[in-house]
C-alpha cells in the first residue's frame, strides 16, 4: 500500500486516524492538492516540535557520527524533509513517498527554503519499496506515523533498520497521545465528545489494521520492536505542542480539517447527537464553531522511538 505524509501531521489520535492512507495502490480518488494543503498547514503548525525533534536526533547521533545520507520514509509534502536538510547541513536528504504529487511539493519547498541541492525524492510504495535495500544505505532514517499503516510492522522496522550504516540511527514517531483541543463540556451536545471520538477512532484503527495485506498482530511495544530489529541504545522521547486558547487562524484551520475528516470517516460509529455536534463545530459562521469559539486550544504529544545499528 501507499503510506505517506504523516511526518508533517498532527493527528487526532496517536495512530493518526482519519488520514487518507488508502489500502492498495489506487490514489485516483484522492485530491492531492487539497490533501497537500492540509498536510503542509499541520506540518508548519508542528515546526517547533519538528525542529526540536531533528536537533534531538543530532544529539543522539553525536558529533563523531558522520551523517551523509538521511531517509524520510512516508515524507508527505516534505515539511520534516526540509527540517532534516537544515539540521544535517552536510547530508543528502531523500524523501520517500507513494504519492508523486506530494513529492513535487517536497522539491518545491526545498527550493524555496534554499536546501534544494541536497533534497532528493524517491517514489516508492510501502512496504514493497523497502525490500532488497531498494532505498540505499543511510546514516539516519526518519519515519512518522507510517509503519502502523503496514501489515507487518516488525518486518517494516527490520527493513528500515537494515538500511542503516553502522552507527546509524532509526527514529520512528509512533504512539504519543490523542490530540486535545476542546473542554469536556462545550455547551452543545453531550459533554465528553473527544472521549467518544477517541473510542470511534480506536475502533476504526482496529478494523484498518485487520484489513491490511499481511496484517500481523503483535504487542505494540515500539522499543522492544526496535530491539527485535537488531538495534541498540534504544530509547524514546516525547515532545509537546502546546497552543493555548485563543487559537490563531492556522491552528483553527488545522482543527477544522481534522474535524471534517472525523465527520467523514467516523460518522457510522457516532450517534445522531454527536454528528449534530460535529456539524455545529464545522459551521464556519457559527460562534460555537471551531473557527470562532474562544475556548479552542491545541495540545499534542508526539513520541519518537530511536535505536542505533551497532558499529
PDB file of C-alpha atoms in Angstrom:
ATOM      1  CA  UNK A   1       0.000   0.000   0.000  1.00  0.00           C
ATOM      2  CA  UNK A   2       0.979   3.607  -0.169  1.00  0.00           C
ATOM      3  CA  UNK A   3       1.644   5.289   3.100  1.00  0.00           C
ATOM      4  CA  UNK A   4       2.750   8.846   3.344  1.00  0.00           C
ATOM      5  CA  UNK A   5       2.645  12.301   4.756  1.00  0.00           C
ATOM      6  CA  UNK A   6       2.408  11.612   8.435  1.00  0.00           C
ATOM      7  CA  UNK A   7       5.672  13.195   9.401  1.00  0.00           C
ATOM      8  CA  UNK A   8       4.023  16.506   8.744  1.00  0.00           C
ATOM      9  CA  UNK A   9       0.854  15.690  10.520  1.00  0.00           C
ATOM     10  CA  UNK A  10      -0.520  16.296  13.993  1.00  0.00           C
ATOM     11  CA  UNK A  11      -3.105  13.574  14.395  1.00  0.00           C
ATOM     12  CA  UNK A  12      -6.317  13.466  16.289  1.00  0.00           C
ATOM     13  CA  UNK A  13      -5.014  10.196  17.666  1.00  0.00           C
ATOM     14  CA  UNK A  14      -1.651   8.723  18.384  1.00  0.00           C
ATOM     15  CA  UNK A  15      -2.419   6.397  15.484  1.00  0.00           C
ATOM     16  CA  UNK A  16      -3.066   9.161  13.009  1.00  0.00           C
ATOM     17  CA  UNK A  17      -6.658   8.203  12.390  1.00  0.00           C
ATOM     18  CA  UNK A  18      -8.798   9.808   9.783  1.00  0.00           C
ATOM     19  CA  UNK A  19      -5.871  10.353   7.460  1.00  0.00           C
ATOM     20  CA  UNK A  20      -6.066   9.463   3.788  1.00  0.00           C
ATOM     21  CA  UNK A  21      -3.966   6.343   3.660  1.00  0.00           C
ATOM     22  CA  UNK A  22      -5.642   4.152   1.095  1.00  0.00           C
ATOM     23  CA  UNK A  23      -5.241   0.407   1.270  1.00  0.00           C
ATOM     24  CA  UNK A  24      -3.791  -0.744  -2.013  1.00  0.00           C
ATOM     25  CA  UNK A  25      -2.239   1.399  -4.699  1.00  0.00           C
ATOM     26  CA  UNK A  26      -5.201   3.358  -6.020  1.00  0.00           C
ATOM     27  CA  UNK A  27      -4.553   7.045  -5.445  1.00  0.00           C
ATOM     28  CA  UNK A  28      -7.043   8.230  -8.044  1.00  0.00           C
ATOM     29  CA  UNK A  29      -9.742   9.164  -5.538  1.00  0.00           C
ATOM     30  CA  UNK A  30      -7.503  11.480  -3.505  1.00  0.00           C
ATOM     31  CA  UNK A  31      -7.477  15.219  -4.183  1.00  0.00           C
ATOM     32  CA  UNK A  32      -3.739  15.622  -3.662  1.00  0.00           C
ATOM     33  CA  UNK A  33      -3.697  19.408  -3.878  1.00  0.00           C
ATOM     34  CA  UNK A  34      -6.288  19.685  -1.108  1.00  0.00           C
ATOM     35  CA  UNK A  35      -4.507  16.970   0.884  1.00  0.00           C
ATOM     36  CA  UNK A  36      -1.139  18.703   0.434  1.00  0.00           C
ATOM     37  CA  UNK A  37      -2.569  21.993   1.694  1.00  0.00           C
ATOM     38  CA  UNK A  38      -3.894  20.317   4.854  1.00  0.00           C
ATOM     39  CA  UNK A  39      -0.631  18.437   5.437  1.00  0.00           C
ATOM     40  CA  UNK A  40       1.557  21.484   4.873  1.00  0.00           C
ATOM     41  CA  UNK A  41      -0.594  23.545   7.263  1.00  0.00           C
ATOM     42  CA  UNK A  42      -0.380  20.910  10.003  1.00  0.00           C
ATOM     43  CA  UNK A  43       3.340  20.414   9.382  1.00  0.00           C
ATOM     44  CA  UNK A  44       4.039  24.116   9.685  1.00  0.00           C
ATOM     45  CA  UNK A  45       1.963  24.214  12.868  1.00  0.00           C
ATOM     46  CA  UNK A  46       4.294  21.465  14.136  1.00  0.00           C
ATOM     47  CA  UNK A  47       7.529  23.186  13.058  1.00  0.00           C
ATOM     48  CA  UNK A  48       8.712  23.992  16.601  1.00  0.00           C
ATOM     49  CA  UNK A  49       8.320  20.306  17.542  1.00  0.00           C
ATOM     50  CA  UNK A  50       9.855  19.069  14.276  1.00  0.00           C
ATOM     51  CA  UNK A  51      12.897  21.325  14.727  1.00  0.00           C
ATOM     52  CA  UNK A  52      13.369  20.174  18.330  1.00  0.00           C
ATOM     53  CA  UNK A  53      12.991  16.566  17.188  1.00  0.00           C
ATOM     54  CA  UNK A  54      15.651  16.918  14.496  1.00  0.00           C
ATOM     55  CA  UNK A  55      18.015  18.600  16.973  1.00  0.00           C
ATOM     56  CA  UNK A  56      17.487  15.717  19.426  1.00  0.00           C
ATOM     57  CA  UNK A  57      18.263  13.182  16.683  1.00  0.00           C
ATOM     58  CA  UNK A  58      21.521  15.044  16.036  1.00  0.00           C
ATOM     59  CA  UNK A  59      22.391  14.806  19.738  1.00  0.00           C
ATOM     60  CA  UNK A  60      21.644  11.064  19.772  1.00  0.00           C
ATOM     61  CA  UNK A  61      23.887  10.518  16.744  1.00  0.00           C
ATOM     62  CA  UNK A  62      26.658  12.544  18.385  1.00  0.00           C
ATOM     63  CA  UNK A  63      29.438  14.601  16.781  1.00  0.00           C
ATOM     64  CA  UNK A  64      31.545  11.549  15.924  1.00  0.00           C
ATOM     65  CA  UNK A  65      28.863  10.007  13.657  1.00  0.00           C
ATOM     66  CA  UNK A  66      29.035  11.365  10.123  1.00  0.00           C
ATOM     67  CA  UNK A  67      25.590  11.982   8.629  1.00  0.00           C
ATOM     68  CA  UNK A  68      25.898  11.937   4.847  1.00  0.00           C
ATOM     69  CA  UNK A  69      22.531  10.495   3.826  1.00  0.00           C
ATOM     70  CA  UNK A  70      19.111  10.752   5.511  1.00  0.00           C
ATOM     71  CA  UNK A  71      15.866   8.990   4.547  1.00  0.00           C
ATOM     72  CA  UNK A  72      12.417  10.432   5.387  1.00  0.00           C
ATOM     73  CA  UNK A  73      10.141   7.428   4.824  1.00  0.00           C
ATOM     74  CA  UNK A  74       6.485   8.411   4.339  1.00  0.00           C
ATOM     75  CA  UNK A  75       7.512  12.012   3.817  1.00  0.00           C
ATOM     76  CA  UNK A  76       4.300  13.622   2.566  1.00  0.00           C
ATOM     77  CA  UNK A  77       4.808  17.196   1.311  1.00  0.00           C
ATOM     78  CA  UNK A  78       8.297  17.380   2.825  1.00  0.00           C
ATOM     79  CA  UNK A  79       7.989  19.647   5.861  1.00  0.00           C
ATOM     80  CA  UNK A  80      10.167  17.366   8.009  1.00  0.00           C
ATOM     81  CA  UNK A  81      12.375  16.516   4.993  1.00  0.00           C
ATOM     82  CA  UNK A  82      13.392  20.169   4.803  1.00  0.00           C
ATOM     83  CA  UNK A  83      13.869  20.432   8.587  1.00  0.00           C
ATOM     84  CA  UNK A  84      16.233  17.443   8.385  1.00  0.00           C
ATOM     85  CA  UNK A  85      18.115  19.076   5.498  1.00  0.00           C
ATOM     86  CA  UNK A  86      18.513  22.272   7.532  1.00  0.00           C
ATOM     87  CA  UNK A  87      19.642  20.349  10.637  1.00  0.00           C
ATOM     88  CA  UNK A  88      22.094  17.996   8.900  1.00  0.00           C
ATOM     89  CA  UNK A  89      23.848  20.521   6.684  1.00  0.00           C
ATOM     90  CA  UNK A  90      26.296  18.030   5.081  1.00  0.00           C
ATOM     91  CA  UNK A  91      23.707  15.380   4.239  1.00  0.00           C
ATOM     92  CA  UNK A  92      21.626  14.461   1.230  1.00  0.00           C
ATOM     93  CA  UNK A  93      18.038  14.017   2.441  1.00  0.00           C
ATOM     94  CA  UNK A  94      15.795  11.692   0.442  1.00  0.00           C
ATOM     95  CA  UNK A  95      12.009  11.986   0.760  1.00  0.00           C
ATOM     96  CA  UNK A  96      10.306   8.624   0.159  1.00  0.00           C
ATOM     97  CA  UNK A  97       6.559   8.582  -0.531  1.00  0.00           C
ATOM     98  CA  UNK A  98       3.897   6.769  -2.516  1.00  0.00           C
ATOM     99  CA  UNK A  99       2.287   9.945  -3.875  1.00  0.00           C
ATOM    100  CA  UNK A 100       4.162  11.732  -6.697  1.00  0.00           C
ATOM    101  CA  UNK A 101       2.106  14.918  -6.143  1.00  0.00           C
ATOM    102  CA  UNK A 102       3.410  15.181  -2.573  1.00  0.00           C
ATOM    103  CA  UNK A 103       6.991  14.582  -3.727  1.00  0.00           C
ATOM    104  CA  UNK A 104       6.571  17.511  -6.147  1.00  0.00           C
ATOM    105  CA  UNK A 105       5.580  19.661  -3.162  1.00  0.00           C
ATOM    106  CA  UNK A 106       8.704  18.474  -1.340  1.00  0.00           C
ATOM    107  CA  UNK A 107      11.011  19.564  -4.167  1.00  0.00           C
ATOM    108  CA  UNK A 108       9.292  22.953  -4.469  1.00  0.00           C
ATOM    109  CA  UNK A 109       9.514  23.513  -0.708  1.00  0.00           C
ATOM    110  CA  UNK A 110      13.198  22.544  -0.636  1.00  0.00           C
ATOM    111  CA  UNK A 111      13.976  25.008  -3.445  1.00  0.00           C
ATOM    112  CA  UNK A 112      12.066  27.767  -1.670  1.00  0.00           C
ATOM    113  CA  UNK A 113      13.955  27.163   1.595  1.00  0.00           C
ATOM    114  CA  UNK A 114      17.350  27.038  -0.085  1.00  0.00           C
ATOM    115  CA  UNK A 115      18.085  23.341   0.509  1.00  0.00           C
ATOM    116  CA  UNK A 116      17.045  22.117  -2.943  1.00  0.00           C
ATOM    117  CA  UNK A 117      20.556  20.963  -3.888  1.00  0.00           C
ATOM    118  CA  UNK A 118      20.573  18.439  -1.037  1.00  0.00           C
ATOM    119  CA  UNK A 119      16.969  17.189  -1.165  1.00  0.00           C
ATOM    120  CA  UNK A 120      16.036  14.308  -3.469  1.00  0.00           C
ATOM    121  CA  UNK A 121      12.797  12.350  -3.788  1.00  0.00           C
ATOM    122  CA  UNK A 122      12.064   8.677  -4.323  1.00  0.00           C
ATOM    123  CA  UNK A 123       8.640   7.402  -5.372  1.00  0.00           C
ATOM    124  CA  UNK A 124       8.073   4.103  -3.564  1.00  0.00           C
ATOM    125  CA  UNK A 125       5.089   2.167  -2.314  1.00  0.00           C
ATOM    126  CA  UNK A 126       5.465   0.665   1.151  1.00  0.00           C
ATOM    127  CA  UNK A 127       6.332  -1.954   2.181  1.00  0.00           C
ATOM    128  CA  UNK A 128       7.470  -3.048  -1.306  1.00  0.00           C
ATOM    129  CA  UNK A 129       9.892  -0.136  -1.608  1.00  0.00           C
ATOM    130  CA  UNK A 130      11.768  -1.320   1.484  1.00  0.00           C
ATOM    131  CA  UNK A 131      12.576  -4.730   0.042  1.00  0.00           C
ATOM    132  CA  UNK A 132      16.072  -5.679  -1.037  1.00  0.00           C
ATOM    133  CA  UNK A 133      17.698  -2.472   0.161  1.00  0.00           C
ATOM    134  CA  UNK A 134      15.861  -0.544  -2.537  1.00  0.00           C
ATOM    135  CA  UNK A 135      16.221   2.792  -0.745  1.00  0.00           C
ATOM    136  CA  UNK A 136      20.001   2.541  -0.379  1.00  0.00           C
ATOM    137  CA  UNK A 137      22.045   2.957   2.797  1.00  0.00           C
ATOM    138  CA  UNK A 138      21.559   5.861   5.213  1.00  0.00           C
ATOM    139  CA  UNK A 139      23.015   7.266   8.417  1.00  0.00           C
ATOM    140  CA  UNK A 140      19.623   8.427   9.700  1.00  0.00           C
ATOM    141  CA  UNK A 141      16.191   7.023   8.871  1.00  0.00           C
ATOM    142  CA  UNK A 142      13.119   9.001   9.998  1.00  0.00           C
ATOM    143  CA  UNK A 143       9.560   7.714   9.681  1.00  0.00           C
ATOM    144  CA  UNK A 144       6.496   9.277  11.275  1.00  0.00           C
ATOM    145  CA  UNK A 145       3.111   7.566  11.576  1.00  0.00           C
ATOM    146  CA  UNK A 146       3.798   5.373   8.542  1.00  0.00           C
ATOM    147  CA  UNK A 147       4.775   1.977   9.988  1.00  0.00           C
ATOM    148  CA  UNK A 148       1.382   1.486  11.657  1.00  0.00           C
ATOM    149  CA  UNK A 149      -0.203   1.507   8.189  1.00  0.00           C
ATOM    150  CA  UNK A 150       1.801  -1.573   7.158  1.00  0.00           C
ATOM    151  CA  UNK A 151       0.521  -5.086   7.839  1.00  0.00           C
ATOM    152  CA  UNK A 152       3.823  -6.433   9.199  1.00  0.00           C
ATOM    153  CA  UNK A 153       5.100  -3.662  11.454  1.00  0.00           C
ATOM    154  CA  UNK A 154       8.070  -5.674  12.742  1.00  0.00           C
ATOM    155  CA  UNK A 155       9.034  -6.596   9.188  1.00  0.00           C
ATOM    156  CA  UNK A 156       8.949  -2.912   8.219  1.00  0.00           C
ATOM    157  CA  UNK A 157      11.166  -1.950  11.167  1.00  0.00           C
ATOM    158  CA  UNK A 158      13.557  -4.794  10.297  1.00  0.00           C
ATOM    159  CA  UNK A 159      13.811  -3.442   6.734  1.00  0.00           C
ATOM    160  CA  UNK A 160      14.284   0.171   7.883  1.00  0.00           C
ATOM    161  CA  UNK A 161      16.979  -0.903  10.364  1.00  0.00           C
ATOM    162  CA  UNK A 162      18.621  -2.855   7.553  1.00  0.00           C
ATOM    163  CA  UNK A 163      19.169   0.330   5.538  1.00  0.00           C
ATOM    164  CA  UNK A 164      21.293   1.887   8.296  1.00  0.00           C
ATOM    165  CA  UNK A 165      25.040   2.221   8.045  1.00  0.00           C
ATOM    166  CA  UNK A 166      26.909   1.029  11.177  1.00  0.00           C
ATOM    167  CA  UNK A 167      26.346   3.617  13.922  1.00  0.00           C
ATOM    168  CA  UNK A 168      23.290   4.947  12.083  1.00  0.00           C
ATOM    169  CA  UNK A 169      20.024   5.888  13.823  1.00  0.00           C
ATOM    170  CA  UNK A 170      16.439   4.796  13.132  1.00  0.00           C
ATOM    171  CA  UNK A 171      13.768   7.125  14.540  1.00  0.00           C
ATOM    172  CA  UNK A 172      10.046   6.336  14.304  1.00  0.00           C
ATOM    173  CA  UNK A 173       7.285   8.617  15.567  1.00  0.00           C
ATOM    174  CA  UNK A 174       4.538   6.263  16.711  1.00  0.00           C
ATOM    175  CA  UNK A 175       2.128   6.295  19.638  1.00  0.00           C
ATOM    176  CA  UNK A 176       2.004   9.558  21.534  1.00  0.00           C
ATOM    177  CA  UNK A 177      -1.282  10.791  22.991  1.00  0.00           C
ATOM    178  CA  UNK A 178      -4.656  11.669  21.485  1.00  0.00           C
ATOM    179  CA  UNK A 179      -4.894  15.312  20.481  1.00  0.00           C
ATOM    180  CA  UNK A 180      -6.794  17.587  22.881  1.00  0.00           C
ATOM    181  CA  UNK A 181      -8.443  20.776  21.669  1.00  0.00           C
ATOM    182  CA  UNK A 182     -11.810  21.345  23.420  1.00  0.00           C
ATOM    183  CA  UNK A 183     -13.115  21.410  27.005  1.00  0.00           C
ATOM    184  CA  UNK A 184     -15.118  18.404  28.258  1.00  0.00           C
ATOM    185  CA  UNK A 185     -18.346  20.422  28.151  1.00  0.00           C
ATOM    186  CA  UNK A 186     -18.520  22.682  25.095  1.00  0.00           C
ATOM    187  CA  UNK A 187     -22.083  23.926  25.667  1.00  0.00           C
ATOM    188  CA  UNK A 188     -23.567  21.922  22.766  1.00  0.00           C
ATOM    189  CA  UNK A 189     -24.422  18.234  22.705  1.00  0.00           C
ATOM    190  CA  UNK A 190     -23.390  15.782  25.414  1.00  0.00           C
ATOM    191  CA  UNK A 191     -20.210  16.515  27.382  1.00  0.00           C
ATOM    192  CA  UNK A 192     -17.212  14.270  26.637  1.00  0.00           C
ATOM    193  CA  UNK A 193     -17.264  14.464  22.831  1.00  0.00           C
ATOM    194  CA  UNK A 194     -13.492  13.988  22.427  1.00  0.00           C
ATOM    195  CA  UNK A 195     -13.531  10.793  24.503  1.00  0.00           C
ATOM    196  CA  UNK A 196     -16.222   9.344  22.228  1.00  0.00           C
ATOM    197  CA  UNK A 197     -14.302  10.413  19.125  1.00  0.00           C
ATOM    198  CA  UNK A 198     -11.236   8.649  20.567  1.00  0.00           C
ATOM    199  CA  UNK A 199     -13.251   5.457  21.047  1.00  0.00           C
ATOM    200  CA  UNK A 200     -14.632   5.655  17.486  1.00  0.00           C
ATOM    201  CA  UNK A 201     -11.128   6.129  16.124  1.00  0.00           C
ATOM    202  CA  UNK A 202      -9.759   3.177  18.105  1.00  0.00           C
ATOM    203  CA  UNK A 203     -12.493   1.028  16.551  1.00  0.00           C
ATOM    204  CA  UNK A 204     -11.678   2.375  13.064  1.00  0.00           C
ATOM    205  CA  UNK A 205      -7.968   1.744  13.611  1.00  0.00           C
ATOM    206  CA  UNK A 206      -8.558  -1.864  14.704  1.00  0.00           C
ATOM    207  CA  UNK A 207     -10.542  -2.559  11.503  1.00  0.00           C
ATOM    208  CA  UNK A 208      -7.969  -0.735   9.335  1.00  0.00           C
ATOM    209  CA  UNK A 209      -5.100  -2.806  10.776  1.00  0.00           C
ATOM    210  CA  UNK A 210      -7.021  -6.086  10.398  1.00  0.00           C
ATOM    211  CA  UNK A 211      -7.690  -5.377   6.709  1.00  0.00           C
ATOM    212  CA  UNK A 212      -4.077  -4.563   5.771  1.00  0.00           C
ATOM    213  CA  UNK A 213      -2.281  -7.026   3.471  1.00  0.00           C
ATOM    214  CA  UNK A 214      -0.160  -9.379   5.596  1.00  0.00           C
ATOM    215  CA  UNK A 215      -1.645  -7.986   8.795  1.00  0.00           C
ATOM    216  CA  UNK A 216       0.219  -9.344  11.815  1.00  0.00           C
ATOM    217  CA  UNK A 217      -0.798  -8.818  15.413  1.00  0.00           C
ATOM    218  CA  UNK A 218       1.928  -8.054  17.930  1.00  0.00           C
ATOM    219  CA  UNK A 219       2.334  -6.151  21.169  1.00  0.00           C
ATOM    220  CA  UNK A 220       2.948  -2.575  20.025  1.00  0.00           C
ATOM    221  CA  UNK A 221       5.945  -2.102  22.310  1.00  0.00           C
ATOM    222  CA  UNK A 222       8.000   0.065  19.964  1.00  0.00           C
ATOM    223  CA  UNK A 223      11.265  -0.062  21.941  1.00  0.00           C
ATOM    224  CA  UNK A 224      11.015  -3.879  22.050  1.00  0.00           C
ATOM    225  CA  UNK A 225      10.287  -3.907  18.309  1.00  0.00           C
ATOM    226  CA  UNK A 226      13.390  -1.781  17.633  1.00  0.00           C
ATOM    227  CA  UNK A 227      15.490  -4.166  19.726  1.00  0.00           C
ATOM    228  CA  UNK A 228      13.884  -7.016  17.754  1.00  0.00           C
ATOM    229  CA  UNK A 229      15.189  -5.311  14.603  1.00  0.00           C
ATOM    230  CA  UNK A 230      18.729  -5.663  15.980  1.00  0.00           C
ATOM    231  CA  UNK A 231      19.186  -2.101  17.205  1.00  0.00           C
ATOM    232  CA  UNK A 232      20.944  -1.000  20.400  1.00  0.00           C
ATOM    233  CA  UNK A 233      20.864   2.153  22.565  1.00  0.00           C
ATOM    234  CA  UNK A 234      17.078   2.039  22.199  1.00  0.00           C
ATOM    235  CA  UNK A 235      15.137   4.887  23.793  1.00  0.00           C
ATOM    236  CA  UNK A 236      12.110   7.151  23.492  1.00  0.00           C
ATOM    237  CA  UNK A 237      11.324  10.822  23.949  1.00  0.00           C
ATOM    238  CA  UNK A 238       8.112  12.849  23.769  1.00  0.00           C
ATOM    239  CA  UNK A 239       7.716  16.453  22.682  1.00  0.00           C
ATOM    240  CA  UNK A 240       4.706  18.657  23.308  1.00  0.00           C
ATOM    241  CA  UNK A 241       2.946  21.084  21.007  1.00  0.00           C
ATOM    242  CA  UNK A 242       1.092  23.395  23.402  1.00  0.00           C
ATOM    243  CA  UNK A 243      -1.002  26.170  21.863  1.00  0.00           C
ATOM    244  CA  UNK A 244      -3.329  27.663  24.490  1.00  0.00           C
ATOM    245  CA  UNK A 245      -6.651  29.383  23.785  1.00  0.00           C
ATOM    246  CA  UNK A 246      -7.459  31.566  21.996  1.00  0.00           C
ATOM    247  CA  UNK A 247      -6.031  29.915  18.889  1.00  0.00           C
ATOM    248  CA  UNK A 248      -4.750  31.687  15.798  1.00  0.00           C
ATOM    249  CA  UNK A 249      -6.166  31.116  12.339  1.00  0.00           C
ATOM    250  CA  UNK A 250      -3.600  28.476  11.289  1.00  0.00           C
ATOM    251  CA  UNK A 251      -4.409  26.193  14.226  1.00  0.00           C
ATOM    252  CA  UNK A 252      -8.158  26.691  13.751  1.00  0.00           C
ATOM    253  CA  UNK A 253      -7.853  25.790  10.057  1.00  0.00           C
ATOM    254  CA  UNK A 254      -5.995  22.622  11.043  1.00  0.00           C
ATOM    255  CA  UNK A 255      -8.682  21.658  13.587  1.00  0.00           C
ATOM    256  CA  UNK A 256     -11.458  22.333  11.081  1.00  0.00           C
ATOM    257  CA  UNK A 257      -9.771  19.963   8.601  1.00  0.00           C
ATOM    258  CA  UNK A 258      -9.259  17.420  11.391  1.00  0.00           C
ATOM    259  CA  UNK A 259     -12.918  17.510  12.432  1.00  0.00           C
ATOM    260  CA  UNK A 260     -14.047  17.378   8.793  1.00  0.00           C
ATOM    261  CA  UNK A 261     -12.111  14.135   8.295  1.00  0.00           C
ATOM    262  CA  UNK A 262     -13.538  12.692  11.512  1.00  0.00           C
ATOM    263  CA  UNK A 263     -17.075  13.633  10.424  1.00  0.00           C
ATOM    264  CA  UNK A 264     -16.446  11.938   7.087  1.00  0.00           C
ATOM    265  CA  UNK A 265     -14.786   8.742   8.340  1.00  0.00           C
ATOM    266  CA  UNK A 266     -16.305   8.145  11.792  1.00  0.00           C
ATOM    267  CA  UNK A 267     -19.984   9.009  11.214  1.00  0.00           C
ATOM    268  CA  UNK A 268     -21.195   5.394  11.382  1.00  0.00           C
ATOM    269  CA  UNK A 269     -19.631   4.977  14.842  1.00  0.00           C
ATOM    270  CA  UNK A 270     -21.256   8.098  16.290  1.00  0.00           C
ATOM    271  CA  UNK A 271     -24.839   8.681  17.396  1.00  0.00           C
ATOM    272  CA  UNK A 272     -27.072  11.336  15.839  1.00  0.00           C
ATOM    273  CA  UNK A 273     -26.435  13.843  18.631  1.00  0.00           C
ATOM    274  CA  UNK A 274     -22.640  13.659  18.240  1.00  0.00           C
ATOM    275  CA  UNK A 275     -22.936  14.014  14.460  1.00  0.00           C
ATOM    276  CA  UNK A 276     -25.074  17.117  15.024  1.00  0.00           C
ATOM    277  CA  UNK A 277     -22.452  18.489  17.436  1.00  0.00           C
ATOM    278  CA  UNK A 278     -19.709  17.899  14.877  1.00  0.00           C
ATOM    279  CA  UNK A 279     -21.767  19.715  12.255  1.00  0.00           C
ATOM    280  CA  UNK A 280     -22.127  22.691  14.617  1.00  0.00           C
ATOM    281  CA  UNK A 281     -18.359  22.695  15.255  1.00  0.00           C
ATOM    282  CA  UNK A 282     -17.740  22.652  11.497  1.00  0.00           C
ATOM    283  CA  UNK A 283     -20.132  25.551  10.764  1.00  0.00           C
ATOM    284  CA  UNK A 284     -17.811  28.320   9.616  1.00  0.00           C
ATOM    285  CA  UNK A 285     -20.267  31.080  10.556  1.00  0.00           C
ATOM    286  CA  UNK A 286     -21.475  29.790  13.942  1.00  0.00           C
ATOM    287  CA  UNK A 287     -19.957  31.380  17.072  1.00  0.00           C
ATOM    288  CA  UNK A 288     -19.739  27.893  18.645  1.00  0.00           C
ATOM    289  CA  UNK A 289     -17.850  26.558  15.571  1.00  0.00           C
ATOM    290  CA  UNK A 290     -14.182  25.577  15.830  1.00  0.00           C
ATOM    291  CA  UNK A 291     -13.166  28.512  13.593  1.00  0.00           C
ATOM    292  CA  UNK A 292     -14.606  31.086  16.020  1.00  0.00           C
ATOM    293  CA  UNK A 293     -15.077  29.714  19.543  1.00  0.00           C
ATOM    294  CA  UNK A 294     -12.730  31.276  22.136  1.00  0.00           C
ATOM    295  CA  UNK A 295     -12.074  28.111  24.179  1.00  0.00           C
ATOM    296  CA  UNK A 296     -10.386  26.010  21.455  1.00  0.00           C
ATOM    297  CA  UNK A 297      -6.764  25.101  22.196  1.00  0.00           C
ATOM    298  CA  UNK A 298      -4.266  22.592  20.794  1.00  0.00           C
ATOM    299  CA  UNK A 299      -2.281  20.108  22.868  1.00  0.00           C
ATOM    300  CA  UNK A 300      -0.417  17.289  21.111  1.00  0.00           C
ATOM    301  CA  UNK A 301       2.242  14.867  22.384  1.00  0.00           C
ATOM    302  CA  UNK A 302       4.487  13.236  19.785  1.00  0.00           C
ATOM    303  CA  UNK A 303       6.566  10.246  20.894  1.00  0.00           C
ATOM    304  CA  UNK A 304       9.691   9.232  18.971  1.00  0.00           C
ATOM    305  CA  UNK A 305      11.389   5.842  19.433  1.00  0.00           C
ATOM    306  CA  UNK A 306      15.039   5.506  18.432  1.00  0.00           C
ATOM    307  CA  UNK A 307      17.675   2.835  18.068  1.00  0.00           C
ATOM    308  CA  UNK A 308      21.227   2.586  16.693  1.00  0.00           C
ATOM    309  CA  UNK A 309      22.700  -0.018  14.377  1.00  0.00           C
ATOM    310  CA  UNK A 310      25.739  -1.494  16.153  1.00  0.00           C
ATOM    311  CA  UNK A 311      29.045  -0.375  14.651  1.00  0.00           C
TER     312      UNK A 311
END
